[in-house]
Amino acid sequence: RDVVRHPGAKALWSVGLDYAHGTGHGVGSFLNVHEGPHGIGIHPVATEAKIELHSIVSNEPGYYKDGHYGIRIENLEEVVECRTKYSPTGFYTMSHLTMVPLCRDLIDTSLLTEMERAWVDRYHAKVVANIMPHLQKAGDQNAIEYLKYHAQPL
């Protein structure tokens, strides 16, 4: 499961930190937000069940400094097949289901690498492509302005 957990933890691991909570879990269909059978994390219960194709899982890496602050961004993702140049099958990746921009006012761009900035910009481009047509059709000018502001390139 560290292979799945790695992308969310890599930035912390590179400076000798980690987070003690799970990276993700199954999402319930009957109001049980932490529904199994699978989970992504360091605890044994998280490793008991296989993550299946088309499972819906949360992706929520974060960091908490005891007594000071915490940050956690949670998105829902679908497990989908990932085709690669050398292997047409056998790998899974995650596809975003949550289409909400990250709060621009809480992003300190001076702390981001170019690769991280590019990831945020790609995510925001997907959010705009998926959500803007619905907002325009609804004529929701406040939501359109909100999306334009928060999803503009870093």
C-alpha positions as protocol buffer text, in pm:
chain_id: "A"
residue {
  index: 1
  type: ARG
  ca { x: 0 y: 0 z: 0 }
}
residue {
  index: 2
  type: ASP
  ca { x: 299 y: 233 z: 30 }
}
residue {
  index: 3
  type: VAL
  ca { x: 306 y: 234 z: -351 }
}
residue {
  index: 4
  type: VAL
  ca { x: -42 y: 391 z: -340 }
}
residue {
  index: 5
  type: ARG
  ca { x: 44 y: 606 z: -39 }
}
residue {
  index: 6
  type: HIS
  ca { x: 376 y: 727 z: -182 }
}
residue {
  index: 7
  type: PRO
  ca { x: 260 y: 1019 z: -404 }
}
residue {
  index: 8
  type: GLY
  ca { x: 79 y: 1183 z: -114 }
}
residue {
  index: 9
  type: ALA
  ca { x: 361 y: 1127 z: 132 }
}
residue {
  index: 10
  type: LYS
  ca { x: 663 y: 1187 z: -92 }
}
residue {
  index: 11
  type: ALA
  ca { x: 697 y: 1560 z: -18 }
}
residue {
  index: 12
  type: LEU
  ca { x: 688 y: 1495 z: 357 }
}
residue {
  index: 13
  type: TRP
  ca { x: 922 y: 1196 z: 338 }
}
residue {
  index: 14
  type: SER
  ca { x: 1177 y: 1407 z: 150 }
}
residue {
  index: 15
  type: VAL
  ca { x: 1215 y: 1630 z: 459 }
}
residue {
  index: 16
  type: GLY
  ca { x: 1194 y: 1351 z: 718 }
}
residue {
  index: 17
  type: LEU
  ca { x: 826 y: 1389 z: 807 }
}
residue {
  index: 18
  type: ASP
  ca { x: 522 y: 1163 z: 773 }
}
residue {
  index: 19
  type: TYR
  ca { x: 155 y: 1160 z: 862 }
}
residue {
  index: 20
  type: ALA
  ca { x: 0 y: 912 z: 1100 }
}
residue {
  index: 21
  type: HIS
  ca { x: -346 y: 898 z: 945 }
}
residue {
  index: 22
  type: GLY
  ca { x: -464 y: 700 z: 646 }
}
residue {
  index: 23
  type: THR
  ca { x: -420 y: 831 z: 294 }
}
residue {
  index: 24
  type: GLY
  ca { x: -763 y: 714 z: 193 }
}
residue {
  index: 25
  type: HIS
  ca { x: -1052 y: 475 z: 235 }
}
residue {
  index: 26
  type: GLY
  ca { x: -1355 y: 337 z: 60 }
}
residue {
  index: 27
  type: VAL
  ca { x: -1656 y: 565 z: 39 }
}
residue {
  index: 28
  type: GLY
  ca { x: -1991 y: 445 z: 162 }
}
residue {
  index: 29
  type: SER
  ca { x: -2314 y: 431 z: -27 }
}
residue {
  index: 30
  type: PHE
  ca { x: -2526 y: 424 z: 289 }
}
residue {
  index: 31
  type: LEU
  ca { x: -2390 y: 731 z: 472 }
}
residue {
  index: 32
  type: ASN
  ca { x: -2088 y: 546 z: 609 }
}
residue {
  index: 33
  type: VAL
  ca { x: -1808 y: 770 z: 486 }
}
residue {
  index: 34
  type: HIS
  ca { x: -1533 y: 530 z: 594 }
}
residue {
  index: 35
  type: GLU
  ca { x: -1676 y: 224 z: 426 }
}
residue {
  index: 36
  type: GLY
  ca { x: -1450 y: -64 z: 336 }
}
residue {
  index: 37
  type: PRO
  ca { x: -1356 y: -309 z: 249 }
}
residue {
  index: 38
  type: HIS
  ca { x: -1029 y: -140 z: 156 }
}
residue {
  index: 39
  type: GLY
  ca { x: -822 y: 147 z: 282 }
}
residue {
  index: 40
  type: ILE
  ca { x: -495 y: 316 z: 196 }
}
residue {
  index: 41
  type: GLY
  ca { x: -263 y: 364 z: 489 }
}
residue {
  index: 42
  type: ILE
  ca { x: -16 y: 229 z: 738 }
}
residue {
  index: 43
  type: HIS
  ca { x: -262 y: 51 z: 966 }
}
residue {
  index: 44
  type: PRO
  ca { x: -314 y: -326 z: 918 }
}
residue {
  index: 45
  type: VAL
  ca { x: -688 y: -293 z: 850 }
}
residue {
  index: 46
  type: ALA
  ca { x: -603 y: -74 z: 550 }
}
residue {
  index: 47
  type: THR
  ca { x: -408 y: -354 z: 384 }
}
residue {
  index: 48
  type: GLU
  ca { x: -657 y: -639 z: 425 }
}
residue {
  index: 49
  type: ALA
  ca { x: -865 y: -589 z: 111 }
}
residue {
  index: 50
  type: LYS
  ca { x: -760 y: -548 z: -248 }
}
residue {
  index: 51
  type: ILE
  ca { x: -842 y: -219 z: -422 }
}
residue {
  index: 52
  type: GLU
  ca { x: -1059 y: -311 z: -718 }
}
residue {
  index: 53
  type: LEU
  ca { x: -1099 y: -145 z: -1056 }
}
residue {
  index: 54
  type: HIS
  ca { x: -1371 y: 125 z: -1045 }
}
residue {
  index: 55
  type: SER
  ca { x: -1362 y: 146 z: -665 }
}
residue {
  index: 56
  type: ILE
  ca { x: -1432 y: 491 z: -526 }
}
residue {
  index: 57
  type: VAL
  ca { x: -1172 y: 594 z: -270 }
}
residue {
  index: 58
  type: SER
  ca { x: -1082 y: 908 z: -84 }
}
residue {
  index: 59
  type: ASN
  ca { x: -739 y: 1059 z: -143 }
}
residue {
  index: 60
  type: GLU
  ca { x: -650 y: 1269 z: 157 }
}
residue {
  index: 61
  type: PRO
  ca { x: -285 y: 1314 z: 242 }
}
residue {
  index: 62
  type: GLY
  ca { x: -212 y: 1580 z: 498 }
}
residue {
  index: 63
  type: TYR
  ca { x: 10 y: 1688 z: 782 }
}
residue {
  index: 64
  type: TYR
  ca { x: -61 y: 1791 z: 1140 }
}
residue {
  index: 65
  type: LYS
  ca { x: 195 y: 1958 z: 1365 }
}
residue {
  index: 66
  type: ASP
  ca { x: 74 y: 1887 z: 1718 }
}
residue {
  index: 67
  type: GLY
  ca { x: -51 y: 2199 z: 1891 }
}
residue {
  index: 68
  type: HIS
  ca { x: 18 y: 2423 z: 1591 }
}
residue {
  index: 69
  type: TYR
  ca { x: -165 y: 2356 z: 1264 }
}
residue {
  index: 70
  type: GLY
  ca { x: -287 y: 2100 z: 1020 }
}
residue {
  index: 71
  type: ILE
  ca { x: -361 y: 2074 z: 652 }
}
residue {
  index: 72
  type: ARG
  ca { x: -554 y: 1806 z: 469 }
}
residue {
  index: 73
  type: ILE
  ca { x: -700 y: 1810 z: 121 }
}
residue {
  index: 74
  type: GLU
  ca { x: -954 y: 1538 z: 48 }
}
residue {
  index: 75
  type: ASN
  ca { x: -1076 y: 1440 z: -296 }
}
residue {
  index: 76
  type: LEU
  ca { x: -1274 y: 1143 z: -415 }
}
residue {
  index: 77
  type: GLU
  ca { x: -1117 y: 936 z: -690 }
}
residue {
  index: 78
  type: GLU
  ca { x: -1215 y: 643 z: -910 }
}
residue {
  index: 79
  type: VAL
  ca { x: -967 y: 359 z: -958 }
}
residue {
  index: 80
  type: VAL
  ca { x: -916 y: 325 z: -1336 }
}
residue {
  index: 81
  type: GLU
  ca { x: -686 y: 132 z: -1567 }
}
residue {
  index: 82
  type: CYS
  ca { x: -362 y: 301 z: -1661 }
}
residue {
  index: 83
  type: ARG
  ca { x: -217 y: 212 z: -1997 }
}
residue {
  index: 84
  type: THR
  ca { x: 153 y: 266 z: -2036 }
}
residue {
  index: 85
  type: LYS
  ca { x: 389 y: 258 z: -2331 }
}
residue {
  index: 86
  type: TYR
  ca { x: 533 y: -78 z: -2226 }
}
residue {
  index: 87
  type: SER
  ca { x: 239 y: -248 z: -2056 }
}
residue {
  index: 88
  type: PRO
  ca { x: -110 y: -211 z: -2202 }
}
residue {
  index: 89
  type: THR
  ca { x: -279 y: -354 z: -1889 }
}
residue {
  index: 90
  type: GLY
  ca { x: -218 y: -434 z: -1528 }
}
residue {
  index: 91
  type: PHE
  ca { x: -169 y: -90 z: -1374 }
}
residue {
  index: 92
  type: TYR
  ca { x: -425 y: 125 z: -1198 }
}
residue {
  index: 93
  type: THR
  ca { x: -430 y: 496 z: -1138 }
}
residue {
  index: 94
  type: MET
  ca { x: -681 y: 738 z: -990 }
}
residue {
  index: 95
  type: SER
  ca { x: -918 y: 964 z: -1180 }
}
residue {
  index: 96
  type: HIS
  ca { x: -1054 y: 1275 z: -1006 }
}
residue {
  index: 97
  type: LEU
  ca { x: -1422 y: 1276 z: -918 }
}
residue {
  index: 98
  type: THR
  ca { x: -1414 y: 1581 z: -692 }
}
residue {
  index: 99
  type: MET
  ca { x: -1413 y: 1884 z: -919 }
}
residue {
  index: 100
  type: VAL
  ca { x: -1355 y: 2178 z: -686 }
}
residue {
  index: 101
  type: PRO
  ca { x: -1059 y: 2416 z: -713 }
}
residue {
  index: 102
  type: LEU
  ca { x: -807 y: 2441 z: -433 }
}
residue {
  index: 103
  type: CYS
  ca { x: -841 y: 2766 z: -239 }
}
residue {
  index: 104
  type: ARG
  ca { x: -597 y: 2998 z: -412 }
}
residue {
  index: 105
  type: ASP
  ca { x: -565 y: 3221 z: -104 }
}
residue {
  index: 106
  type: LEU
  ca { x: -425 y: 2930 z: 98 }
}
residue {
  index: 107
  type: ILE
  ca { x: -156 y: 2830 z: -153 }
}
residue {
  index: 108
  type: ASP
  ca { x: 192 y: 2965 z: -81 }
}
residue {
  index: 109
  type: THR
  ca { x: 344 y: 2929 z: -428 }
}
residue {
  index: 110
  type: SER
  ca { x: 693 y: 3004 z: -294 }
}
residue {
  index: 111
  type: LEU
  ca { x: 686 y: 2662 z: -126 }
}
residue {
  index: 112
  type: LEU
  ca { x: 595 y: 2470 z: -442 }
}
residue {
  index: 113
  type: THR
  ca { x: 829 y: 2311 z: -691 }
}
residue {
  index: 114
  type: GLU
  ca { x: 767 y: 2365 z: -1063 }
}
residue {
  index: 115
  type: MET
  ca { x: 631 y: 2011 z: -1082 }
}
residue {
  index: 116
  type: GLU
  ca { x: 386 y: 2080 z: -797 }
}
residue {
  index: 117
  type: ARG
  ca { x: 274 y: 2407 z: -955 }
}
residue {
  index: 118
  type: ALA
  ca { x: 219 y: 2226 z: -1286 }
}
residue {
  index: 119
  type: TRP
  ca { x: 12 y: 1959 z: -1109 }
}
residue {
  index: 120
  type: VAL
  ca { x: -212 y: 2224 z: -948 }
}
residue {
  index: 121
  type: ASP
  ca { x: -253 y: 2402 z: -1282 }
}
residue {
  index: 122
  type: ARG
  ca { x: -344 y: 2074 z: -1460 }
}
residue {
  index: 123
  type: TYR
  ca { x: -594 y: 1986 z: -1186 }
}
residue {
  index: 124
  type: HIS
  ca { x: -752 y: 2332 z: -1210 }
}
residue {
  index: 125
  type: ALA
  ca { x: -772 y: 2307 z: -1590 }
}
residue {
  index: 126
  type: LYS
  ca { x: -966 y: 1979 z: -1550 }
}
residue {
  index: 127
  type: VAL
  ca { x: -1197 y: 2140 z: -1294 }
}
residue {
  index: 128
  type: VAL
  ca { x: -1271 y: 2433 z: -1526 }
}
residue {
  index: 129
  type: ALA
  ca { x: -1326 y: 2206 z: -1828 }
}
residue {
  index: 130
  type: ASN
  ca { x: -1571 y: 1990 z: -1632 }
}
residue {
  index: 131
  type: ILE
  ca { x: -1755 y: 2249 z: -1424 }
}
residue {
  index: 132
  type: MET
  ca { x: -1760 y: 2577 z: -1619 }
}
residue {
  index: 133
  type: PRO
  ca { x: -2013 y: 2460 z: -1882 }
}
residue {
  index: 134
  type: HIS
  ca { x: -2260 y: 2369 z: -1606 }
}
residue {
  index: 135
  type: LEU
  ca { x: -2214 y: 2703 z: -1431 }
}
residue {
  index: 136
  type: GLN
  ca { x: -2256 y: 2893 z: -1758 }
}
residue {
  index: 137
  type: LYS
  ca { x: -2570 y: 2696 z: -1844 }
}
residue {
  index: 138
  type: ALA
  ca { x: -2710 y: 2774 z: -1498 }
}
residue {
  index: 139
  type: GLY
  ca { x: -2609 y: 3139 z: -1533 }
}
residue {
  index: 140
  type: ASP
  ca { x: -2449 y: 3139 z: -1187 }
}
residue {
  index: 141
  type: GLN
  ca { x: -2223 y: 3443 z: -1219 }
}
residue {
  index: 142
  type: ASN
  ca { x: -2097 y: 3426 z: -858 }
}
residue {
  index: 143
  type: ALA
  ca { x: -1987 y: 3065 z: -902 }
}
residue {
  index: 144
  type: ILE
  ca { x: -1830 y: 3146 z: -1241 }
}
residue {
  index: 145
  type: GLU
  ca { x: -1623 y: 3428 z: -1088 }
}
residue {
  index: 146
  type: TYR
  ca { x: -1524 y: 3206 z: -794 }
}
residue {
  index: 147
  type: LEU
  ca { x: -1407 y: 2932 z: -1029 }
}
residue {
  index: 148
  type: LYS
  ca { x: -1218 y: 3176 z: -1254 }
}
residue {
  index: 149
  type: TYR
  ca { x: -1035 y: 3327 z: -956 }
}
residue {
  index: 150
  type: HIS
  ca { x: -938 y: 3007 z: -776 }
}
residue {
  index: 151
  type: ALA
  ca { x: -856 y: 2804 z: -1089 }
}
residue {
  index: 152
  type: GLN
  ca { x: -638 y: 3059 z: -1267 }
}
residue {
  index: 153
  type: PRO
  ca { x: -284 y: 2933 z: -1333 }
}
residue {
  index: 154
  type: LEU
  ca { x: -42 y: 2976 z: -1045 }
}
